[in-house]
PDB file of C-alpha atoms in Angstrom:
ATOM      1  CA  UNK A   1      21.299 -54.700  39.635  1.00  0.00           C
ATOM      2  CA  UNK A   2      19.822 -58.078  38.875  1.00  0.00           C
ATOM      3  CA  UNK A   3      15.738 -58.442  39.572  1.00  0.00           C
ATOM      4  CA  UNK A   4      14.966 -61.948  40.127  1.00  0.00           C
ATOM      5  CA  UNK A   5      11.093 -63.083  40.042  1.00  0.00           C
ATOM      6  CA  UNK A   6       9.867 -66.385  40.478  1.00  0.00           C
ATOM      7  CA  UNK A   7       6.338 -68.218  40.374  1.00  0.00           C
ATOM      8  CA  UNK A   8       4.206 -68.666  41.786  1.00  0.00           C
ATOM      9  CA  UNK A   9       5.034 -67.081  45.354  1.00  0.00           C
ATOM     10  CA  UNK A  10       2.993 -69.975  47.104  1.00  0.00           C
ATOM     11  CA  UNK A  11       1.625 -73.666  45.269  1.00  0.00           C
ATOM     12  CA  UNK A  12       0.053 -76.202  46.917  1.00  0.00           C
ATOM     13  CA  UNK A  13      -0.303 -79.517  45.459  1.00  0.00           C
ATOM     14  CA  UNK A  14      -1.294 -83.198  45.886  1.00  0.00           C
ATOM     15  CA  UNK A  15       1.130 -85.736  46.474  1.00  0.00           C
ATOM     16  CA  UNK A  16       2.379 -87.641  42.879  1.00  0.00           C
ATOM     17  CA  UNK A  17       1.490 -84.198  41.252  1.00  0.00           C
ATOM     18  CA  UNK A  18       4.439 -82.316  38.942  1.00  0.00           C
ATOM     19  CA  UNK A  19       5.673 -79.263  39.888  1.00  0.00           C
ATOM     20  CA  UNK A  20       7.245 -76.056  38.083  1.00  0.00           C
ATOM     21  CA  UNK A  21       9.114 -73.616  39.780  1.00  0.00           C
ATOM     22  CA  UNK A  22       9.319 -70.789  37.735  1.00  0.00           C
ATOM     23  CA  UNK A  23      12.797 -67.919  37.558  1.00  0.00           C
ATOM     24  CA  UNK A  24      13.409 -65.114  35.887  1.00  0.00           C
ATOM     25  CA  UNK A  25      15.881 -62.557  35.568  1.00  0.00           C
ATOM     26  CA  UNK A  26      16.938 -58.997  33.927  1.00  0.00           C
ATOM     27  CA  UNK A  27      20.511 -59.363  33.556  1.00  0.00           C
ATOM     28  CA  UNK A  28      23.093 -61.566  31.787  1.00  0.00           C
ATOM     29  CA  UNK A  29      24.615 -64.007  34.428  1.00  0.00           C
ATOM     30  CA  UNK A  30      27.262 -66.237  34.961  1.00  0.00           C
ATOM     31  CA  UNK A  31      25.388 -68.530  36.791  1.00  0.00           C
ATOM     32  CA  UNK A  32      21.399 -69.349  38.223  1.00  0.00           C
ATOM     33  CA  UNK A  33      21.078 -71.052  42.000  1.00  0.00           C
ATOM     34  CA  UNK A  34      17.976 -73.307  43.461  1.00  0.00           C
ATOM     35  CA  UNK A  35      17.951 -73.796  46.991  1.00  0.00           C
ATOM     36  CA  UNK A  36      15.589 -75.133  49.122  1.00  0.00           C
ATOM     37  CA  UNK A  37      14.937 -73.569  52.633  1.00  0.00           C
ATOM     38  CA  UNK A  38      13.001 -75.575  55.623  1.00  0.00           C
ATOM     39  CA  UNK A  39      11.303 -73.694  58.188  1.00  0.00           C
ATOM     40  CA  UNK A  40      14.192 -73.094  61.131  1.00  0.00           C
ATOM     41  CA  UNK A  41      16.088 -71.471  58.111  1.00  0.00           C
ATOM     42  CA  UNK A  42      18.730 -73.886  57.280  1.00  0.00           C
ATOM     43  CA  UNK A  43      19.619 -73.292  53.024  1.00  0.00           C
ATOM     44  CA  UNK A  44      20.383 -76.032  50.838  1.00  0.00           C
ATOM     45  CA  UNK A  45      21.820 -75.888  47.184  1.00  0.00           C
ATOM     46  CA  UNK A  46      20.072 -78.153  45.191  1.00  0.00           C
ATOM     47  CA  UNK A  47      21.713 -77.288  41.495  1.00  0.00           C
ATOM     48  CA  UNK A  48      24.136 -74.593  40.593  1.00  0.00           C
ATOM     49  CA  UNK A  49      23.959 -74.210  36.269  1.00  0.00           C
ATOM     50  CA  UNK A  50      24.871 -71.787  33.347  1.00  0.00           C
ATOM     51  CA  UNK A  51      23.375 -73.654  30.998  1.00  0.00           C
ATOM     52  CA  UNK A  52      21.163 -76.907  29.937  1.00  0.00           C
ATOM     53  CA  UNK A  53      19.556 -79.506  32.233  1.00  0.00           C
ATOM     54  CA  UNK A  54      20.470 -80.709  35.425  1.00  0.00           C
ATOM     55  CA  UNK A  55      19.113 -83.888  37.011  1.00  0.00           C
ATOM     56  CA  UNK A  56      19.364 -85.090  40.304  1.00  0.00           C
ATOM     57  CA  UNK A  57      16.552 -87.570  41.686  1.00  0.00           C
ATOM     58  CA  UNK A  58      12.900 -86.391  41.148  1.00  0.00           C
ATOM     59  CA  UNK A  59      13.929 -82.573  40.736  1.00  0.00           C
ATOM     60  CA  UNK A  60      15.281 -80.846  37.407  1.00  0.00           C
ATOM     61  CA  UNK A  61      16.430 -77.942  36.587  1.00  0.00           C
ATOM     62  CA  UNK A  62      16.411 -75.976  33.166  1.00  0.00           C
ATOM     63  CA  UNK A  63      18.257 -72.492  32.170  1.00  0.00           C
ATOM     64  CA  UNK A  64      17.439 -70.648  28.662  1.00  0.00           C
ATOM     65  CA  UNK A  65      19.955 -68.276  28.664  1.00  0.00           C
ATOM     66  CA  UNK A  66      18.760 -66.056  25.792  1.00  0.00           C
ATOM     67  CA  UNK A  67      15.147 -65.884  27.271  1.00  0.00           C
ATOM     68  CA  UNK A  68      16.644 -65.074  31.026  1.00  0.00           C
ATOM     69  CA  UNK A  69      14.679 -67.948  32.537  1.00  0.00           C
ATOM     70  CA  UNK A  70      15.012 -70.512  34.818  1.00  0.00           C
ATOM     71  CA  UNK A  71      12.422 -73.914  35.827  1.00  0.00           C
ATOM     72  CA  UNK A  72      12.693 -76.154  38.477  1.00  0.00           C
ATOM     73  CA  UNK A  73      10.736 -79.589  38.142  1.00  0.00           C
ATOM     74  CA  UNK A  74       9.322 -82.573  40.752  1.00  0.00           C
ATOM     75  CA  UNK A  75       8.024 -85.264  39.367  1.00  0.00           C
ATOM     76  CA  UNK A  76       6.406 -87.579  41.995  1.00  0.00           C
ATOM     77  CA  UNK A  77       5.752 -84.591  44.450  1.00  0.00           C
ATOM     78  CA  UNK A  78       5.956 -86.026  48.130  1.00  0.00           C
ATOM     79  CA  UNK A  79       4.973 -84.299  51.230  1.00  0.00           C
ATOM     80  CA  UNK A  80       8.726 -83.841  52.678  1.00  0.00           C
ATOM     81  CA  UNK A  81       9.512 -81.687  49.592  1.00  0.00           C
ATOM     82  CA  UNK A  82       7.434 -79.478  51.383  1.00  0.00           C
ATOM     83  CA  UNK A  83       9.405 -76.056  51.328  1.00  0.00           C
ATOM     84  CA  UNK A  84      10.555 -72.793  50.186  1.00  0.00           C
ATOM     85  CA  UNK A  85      12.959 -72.814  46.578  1.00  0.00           C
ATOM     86  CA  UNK A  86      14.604 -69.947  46.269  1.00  0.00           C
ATOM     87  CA  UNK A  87      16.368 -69.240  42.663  1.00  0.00           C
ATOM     88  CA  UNK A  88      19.540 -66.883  42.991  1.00  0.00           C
ATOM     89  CA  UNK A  89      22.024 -65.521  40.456  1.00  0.00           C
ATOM     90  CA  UNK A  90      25.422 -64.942  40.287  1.00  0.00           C
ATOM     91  CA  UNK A  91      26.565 -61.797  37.940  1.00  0.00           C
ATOM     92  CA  UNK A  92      30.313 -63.034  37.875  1.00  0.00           C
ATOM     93  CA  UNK A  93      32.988 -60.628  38.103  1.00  0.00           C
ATOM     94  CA  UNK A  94      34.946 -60.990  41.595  1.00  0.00           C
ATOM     95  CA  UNK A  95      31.858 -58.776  43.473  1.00  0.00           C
ATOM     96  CA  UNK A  96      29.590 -62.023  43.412  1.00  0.00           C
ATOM     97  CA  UNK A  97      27.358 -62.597  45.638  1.00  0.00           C
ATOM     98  CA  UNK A  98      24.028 -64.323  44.842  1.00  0.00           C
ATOM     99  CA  UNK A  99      21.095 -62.024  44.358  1.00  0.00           C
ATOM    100  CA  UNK A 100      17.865 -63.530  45.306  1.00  0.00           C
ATOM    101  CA  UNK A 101      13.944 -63.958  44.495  1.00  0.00           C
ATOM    102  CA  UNK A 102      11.816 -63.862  47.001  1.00  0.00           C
ATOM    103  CA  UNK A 103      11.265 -67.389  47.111  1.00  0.00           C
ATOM    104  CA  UNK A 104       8.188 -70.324  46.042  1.00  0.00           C
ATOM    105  CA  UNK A 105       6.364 -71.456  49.298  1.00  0.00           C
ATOM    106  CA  UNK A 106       5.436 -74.864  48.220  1.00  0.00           C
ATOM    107  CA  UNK A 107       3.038 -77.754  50.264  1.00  0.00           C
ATOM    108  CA  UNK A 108       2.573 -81.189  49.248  1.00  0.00           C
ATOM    109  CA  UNK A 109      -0.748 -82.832  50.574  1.00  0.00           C
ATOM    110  CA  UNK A 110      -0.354 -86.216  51.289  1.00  0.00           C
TER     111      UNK A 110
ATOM    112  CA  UNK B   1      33.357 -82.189  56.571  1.00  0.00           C
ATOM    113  CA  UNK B   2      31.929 -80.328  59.272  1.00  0.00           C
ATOM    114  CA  UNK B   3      29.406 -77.571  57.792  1.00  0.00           C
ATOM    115  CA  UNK B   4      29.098 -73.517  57.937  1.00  0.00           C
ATOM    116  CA  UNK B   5      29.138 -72.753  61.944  1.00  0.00           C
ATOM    117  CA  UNK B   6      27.396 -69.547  63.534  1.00  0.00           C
ATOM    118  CA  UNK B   7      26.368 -68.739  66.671  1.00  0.00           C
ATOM    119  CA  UNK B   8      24.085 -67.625  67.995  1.00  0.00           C
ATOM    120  CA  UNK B   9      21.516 -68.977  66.649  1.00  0.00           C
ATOM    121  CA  UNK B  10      18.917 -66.982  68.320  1.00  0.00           C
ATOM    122  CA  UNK B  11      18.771 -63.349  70.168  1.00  0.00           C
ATOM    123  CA  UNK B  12      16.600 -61.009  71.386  1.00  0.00           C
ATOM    124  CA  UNK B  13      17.565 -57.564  71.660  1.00  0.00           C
ATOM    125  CA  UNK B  14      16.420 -53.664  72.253  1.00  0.00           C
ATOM    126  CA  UNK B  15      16.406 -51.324  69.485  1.00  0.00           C
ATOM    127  CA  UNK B  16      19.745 -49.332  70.206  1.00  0.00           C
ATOM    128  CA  UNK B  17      21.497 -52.493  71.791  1.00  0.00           C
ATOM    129  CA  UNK B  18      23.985 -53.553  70.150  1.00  0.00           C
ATOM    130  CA  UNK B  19      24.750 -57.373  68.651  1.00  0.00           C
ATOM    131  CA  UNK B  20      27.539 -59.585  67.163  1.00  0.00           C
ATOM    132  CA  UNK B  21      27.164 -62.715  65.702  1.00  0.00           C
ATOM    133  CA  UNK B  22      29.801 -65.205  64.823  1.00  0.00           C
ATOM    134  CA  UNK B  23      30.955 -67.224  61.715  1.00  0.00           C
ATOM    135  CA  UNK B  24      32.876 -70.177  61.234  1.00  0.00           C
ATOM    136  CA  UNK B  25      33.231 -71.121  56.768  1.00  0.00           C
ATOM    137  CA  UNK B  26      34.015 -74.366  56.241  1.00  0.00           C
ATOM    138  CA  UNK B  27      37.872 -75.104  56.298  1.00  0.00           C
ATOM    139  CA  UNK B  28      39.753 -73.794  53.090  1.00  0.00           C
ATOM    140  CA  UNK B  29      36.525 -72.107  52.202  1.00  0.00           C
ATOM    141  CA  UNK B  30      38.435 -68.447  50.637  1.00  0.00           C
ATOM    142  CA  UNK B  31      34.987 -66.602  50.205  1.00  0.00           C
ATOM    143  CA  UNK B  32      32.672 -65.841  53.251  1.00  0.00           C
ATOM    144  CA  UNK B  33      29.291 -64.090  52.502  1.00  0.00           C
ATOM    145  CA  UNK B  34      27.012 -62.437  55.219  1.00  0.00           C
ATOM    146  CA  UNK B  35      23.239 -62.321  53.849  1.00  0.00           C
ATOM    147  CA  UNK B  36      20.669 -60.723  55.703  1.00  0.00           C
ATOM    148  CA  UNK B  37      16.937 -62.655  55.190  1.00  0.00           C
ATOM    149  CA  UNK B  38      13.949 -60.399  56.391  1.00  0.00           C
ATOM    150  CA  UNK B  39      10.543 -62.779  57.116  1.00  0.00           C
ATOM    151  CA  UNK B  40       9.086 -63.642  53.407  1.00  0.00           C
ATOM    152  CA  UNK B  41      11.680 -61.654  51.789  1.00  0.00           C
ATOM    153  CA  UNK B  42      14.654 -63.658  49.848  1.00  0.00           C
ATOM    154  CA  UNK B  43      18.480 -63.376  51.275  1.00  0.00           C
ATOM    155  CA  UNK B  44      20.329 -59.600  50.871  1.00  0.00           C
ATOM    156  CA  UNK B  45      23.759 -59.974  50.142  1.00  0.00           C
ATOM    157  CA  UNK B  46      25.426 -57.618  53.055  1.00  0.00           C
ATOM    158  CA  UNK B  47      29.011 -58.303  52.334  1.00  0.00           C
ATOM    159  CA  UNK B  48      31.651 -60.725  50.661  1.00  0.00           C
ATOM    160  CA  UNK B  49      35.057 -61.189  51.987  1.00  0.00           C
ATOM    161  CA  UNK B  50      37.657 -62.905  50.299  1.00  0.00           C
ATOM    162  CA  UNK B  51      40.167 -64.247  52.782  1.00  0.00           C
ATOM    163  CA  UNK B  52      40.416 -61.262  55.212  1.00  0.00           C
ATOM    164  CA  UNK B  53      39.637 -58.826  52.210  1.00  0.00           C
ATOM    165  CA  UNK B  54      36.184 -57.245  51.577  1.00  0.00           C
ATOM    166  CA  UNK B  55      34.876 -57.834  47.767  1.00  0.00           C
ATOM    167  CA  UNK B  56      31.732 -56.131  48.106  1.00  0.00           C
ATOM    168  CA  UNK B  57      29.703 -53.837  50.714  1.00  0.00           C
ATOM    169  CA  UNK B  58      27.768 -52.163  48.620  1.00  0.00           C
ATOM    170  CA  UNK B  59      24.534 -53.144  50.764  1.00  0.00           C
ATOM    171  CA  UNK B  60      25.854 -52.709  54.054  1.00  0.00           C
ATOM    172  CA  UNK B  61      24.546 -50.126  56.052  1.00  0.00           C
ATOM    173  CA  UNK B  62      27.852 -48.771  57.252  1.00  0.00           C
ATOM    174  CA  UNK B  63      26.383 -46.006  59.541  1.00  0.00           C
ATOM    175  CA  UNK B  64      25.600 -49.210  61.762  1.00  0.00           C
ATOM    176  CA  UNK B  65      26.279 -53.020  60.462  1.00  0.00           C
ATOM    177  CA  UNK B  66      30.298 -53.318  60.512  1.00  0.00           C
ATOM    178  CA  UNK B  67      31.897 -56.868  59.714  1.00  0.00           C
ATOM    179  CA  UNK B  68      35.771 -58.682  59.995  1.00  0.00           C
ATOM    180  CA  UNK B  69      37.616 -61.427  58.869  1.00  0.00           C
ATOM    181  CA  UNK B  70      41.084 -60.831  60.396  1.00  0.00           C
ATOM    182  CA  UNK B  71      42.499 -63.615  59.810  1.00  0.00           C
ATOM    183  CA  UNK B  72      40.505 -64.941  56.858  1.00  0.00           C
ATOM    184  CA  UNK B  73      38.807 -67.487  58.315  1.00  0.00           C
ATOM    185  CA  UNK B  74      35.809 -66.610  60.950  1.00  0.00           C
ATOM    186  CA  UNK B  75      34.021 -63.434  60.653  1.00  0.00           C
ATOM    187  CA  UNK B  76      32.394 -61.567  63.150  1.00  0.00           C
ATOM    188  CA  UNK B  77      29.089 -59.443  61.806  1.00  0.00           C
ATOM    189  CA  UNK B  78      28.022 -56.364  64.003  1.00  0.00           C
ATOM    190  CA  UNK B  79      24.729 -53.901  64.189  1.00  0.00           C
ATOM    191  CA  UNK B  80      25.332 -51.200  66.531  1.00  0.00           C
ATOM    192  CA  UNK B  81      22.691 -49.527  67.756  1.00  0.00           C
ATOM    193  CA  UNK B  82      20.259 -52.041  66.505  1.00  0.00           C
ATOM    194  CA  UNK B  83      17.023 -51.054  65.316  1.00  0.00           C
ATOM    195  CA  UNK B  84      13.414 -52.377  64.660  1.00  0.00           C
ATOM    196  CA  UNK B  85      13.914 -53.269  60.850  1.00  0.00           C
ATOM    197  CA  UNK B  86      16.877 -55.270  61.377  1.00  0.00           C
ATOM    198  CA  UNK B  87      15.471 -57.791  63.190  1.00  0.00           C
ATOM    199  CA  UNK B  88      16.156 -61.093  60.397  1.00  0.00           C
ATOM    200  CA  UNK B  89      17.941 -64.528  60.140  1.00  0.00           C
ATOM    201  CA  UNK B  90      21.399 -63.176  59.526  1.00  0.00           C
ATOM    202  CA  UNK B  91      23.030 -66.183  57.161  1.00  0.00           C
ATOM    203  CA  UNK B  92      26.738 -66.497  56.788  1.00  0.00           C
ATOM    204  CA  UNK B  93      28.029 -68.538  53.353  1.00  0.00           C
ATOM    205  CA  UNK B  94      30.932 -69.637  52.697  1.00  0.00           C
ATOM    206  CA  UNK B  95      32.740 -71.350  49.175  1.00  0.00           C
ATOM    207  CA  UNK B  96      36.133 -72.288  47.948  1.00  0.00           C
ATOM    208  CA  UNK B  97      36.553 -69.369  45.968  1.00  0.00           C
ATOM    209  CA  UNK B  98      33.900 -67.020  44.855  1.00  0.00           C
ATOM    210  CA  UNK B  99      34.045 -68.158  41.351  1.00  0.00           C
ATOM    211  CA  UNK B 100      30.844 -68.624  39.129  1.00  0.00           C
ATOM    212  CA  UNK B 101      30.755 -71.993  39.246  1.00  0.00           C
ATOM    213  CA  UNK B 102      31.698 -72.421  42.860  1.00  0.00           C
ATOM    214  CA  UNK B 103      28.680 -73.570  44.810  1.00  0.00           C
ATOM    215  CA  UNK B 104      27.828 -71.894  48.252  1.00  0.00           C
ATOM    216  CA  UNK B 105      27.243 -73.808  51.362  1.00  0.00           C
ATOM    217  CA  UNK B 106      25.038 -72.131  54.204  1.00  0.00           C
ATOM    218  CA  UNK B 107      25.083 -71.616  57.778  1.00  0.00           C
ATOM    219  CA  UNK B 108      21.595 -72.541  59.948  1.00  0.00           C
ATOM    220  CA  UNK B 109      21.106 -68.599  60.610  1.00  0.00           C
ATOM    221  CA  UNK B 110      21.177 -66.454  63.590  1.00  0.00           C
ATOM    222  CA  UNK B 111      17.761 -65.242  64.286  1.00  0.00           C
ATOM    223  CA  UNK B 112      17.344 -61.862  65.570  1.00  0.00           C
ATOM    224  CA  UNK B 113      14.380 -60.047  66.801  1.00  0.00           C
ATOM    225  CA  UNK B 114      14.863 -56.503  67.952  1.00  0.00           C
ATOM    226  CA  UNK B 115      12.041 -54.797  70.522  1.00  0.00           C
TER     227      UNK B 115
END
């Protein structure tokens, strides 16, 4: 079974600061998850990759495949990314659910 | 396109009462996924249906958590009795097909606090 750490488990920043999520995992996958979680529980997917960069706004996403690690990036931190990221992994096969880390509590100051 | 429905979204309970909660995927969604989310823990996958067919329960604690899709679309989830360490935001996913590169769209959560 997949064991899926990120870092740090908590980060608080200043607003305008960059910020690295950090992911890693023990097994092969088929595919790595961010999500972002706001307090009342709802789950967003922010990227869904296998390999490379993903863009989208101020947040990126990077996969090394061969060193089993994932980052996710804000540039331009602003309070309302306030959140939890959660990184998950898919293992592929048809039995696929996502298998999740525990999660990156972050807080932007303004 | 109206999003991943469940209900309810909050319940209280006794330990050895017993609970359902309710599911509705997104329309045409094939693959529905019940995760179970303890407080400061990530998501549990519980189980994974495809259509009405189960892909994987290998975390489901059969002796007490029981869950149907009958007629592949909403899915009922069930603890029966209920105890103290199950109280969690039970999430319900739901995708087009549980494919790698199919992306997973999530319900709000049913909170549940047992007593």
């Amino acid at each position: 079974k997949n064991e899926v750490e990120q870092s740090p488990q908590n980060l608080t920043a200043q607003e305008g600061e960059f910020i690295t999520i950090n992911c890693s995992y023990s097994v092969g996958i088929s595919a790595l998850h961010w999500l972002q979680q706001h307090p009342g529980g709802g789950i967003v997917s922010l990227f869904m990759l296998s390999s490379g960069k993903k863009k989208h706004g101020r947040l990126i996403a990077t996969i090394n495949i061969q060193e089993k690690h994932s980052s996710l990036h804000i540039t331009a931190s602003h309070p309302r990314d306030s959140a939890v990221y959660i990184c998950a992994v898919r293992e592929g096969g048809g039995a696929d659910g996502l298998t999740f880390g525990k999660g990156t509590h972050l807080i932007i100051q303004p | 396109e109206a999003g991943v429905a469940q209900s309810p979204r909050y319940k209280i309970i006794e330990k050895r009462q017993s609970v359902a909660f309710w599911c509705n995927p997104i329309s045409g969604h094939a693959t529905l996924y019940w995760y179970q989310q303890i407080l400061g823990q990530g998501p549990k996958l519980l189980i994974q249906f495809q259509n009405n067919g189960v892909v994987d329960d290998s975390q489901l604690p059969k002796d007490r958590f029981s869950a149907e899709r009958l007629k592949g679309v909403d899915s009922t989830l069930k603890i029966q009795p209920a105890k103290l360490e199950d109280s969690a935001v039970y999430l319900c996913a739901s995708s087009p097909q549980g494919l790698a590169y199919n992306e997973q769209f999530f319900g709000p959560g049913t909170r549940l606090t047992v007593l």
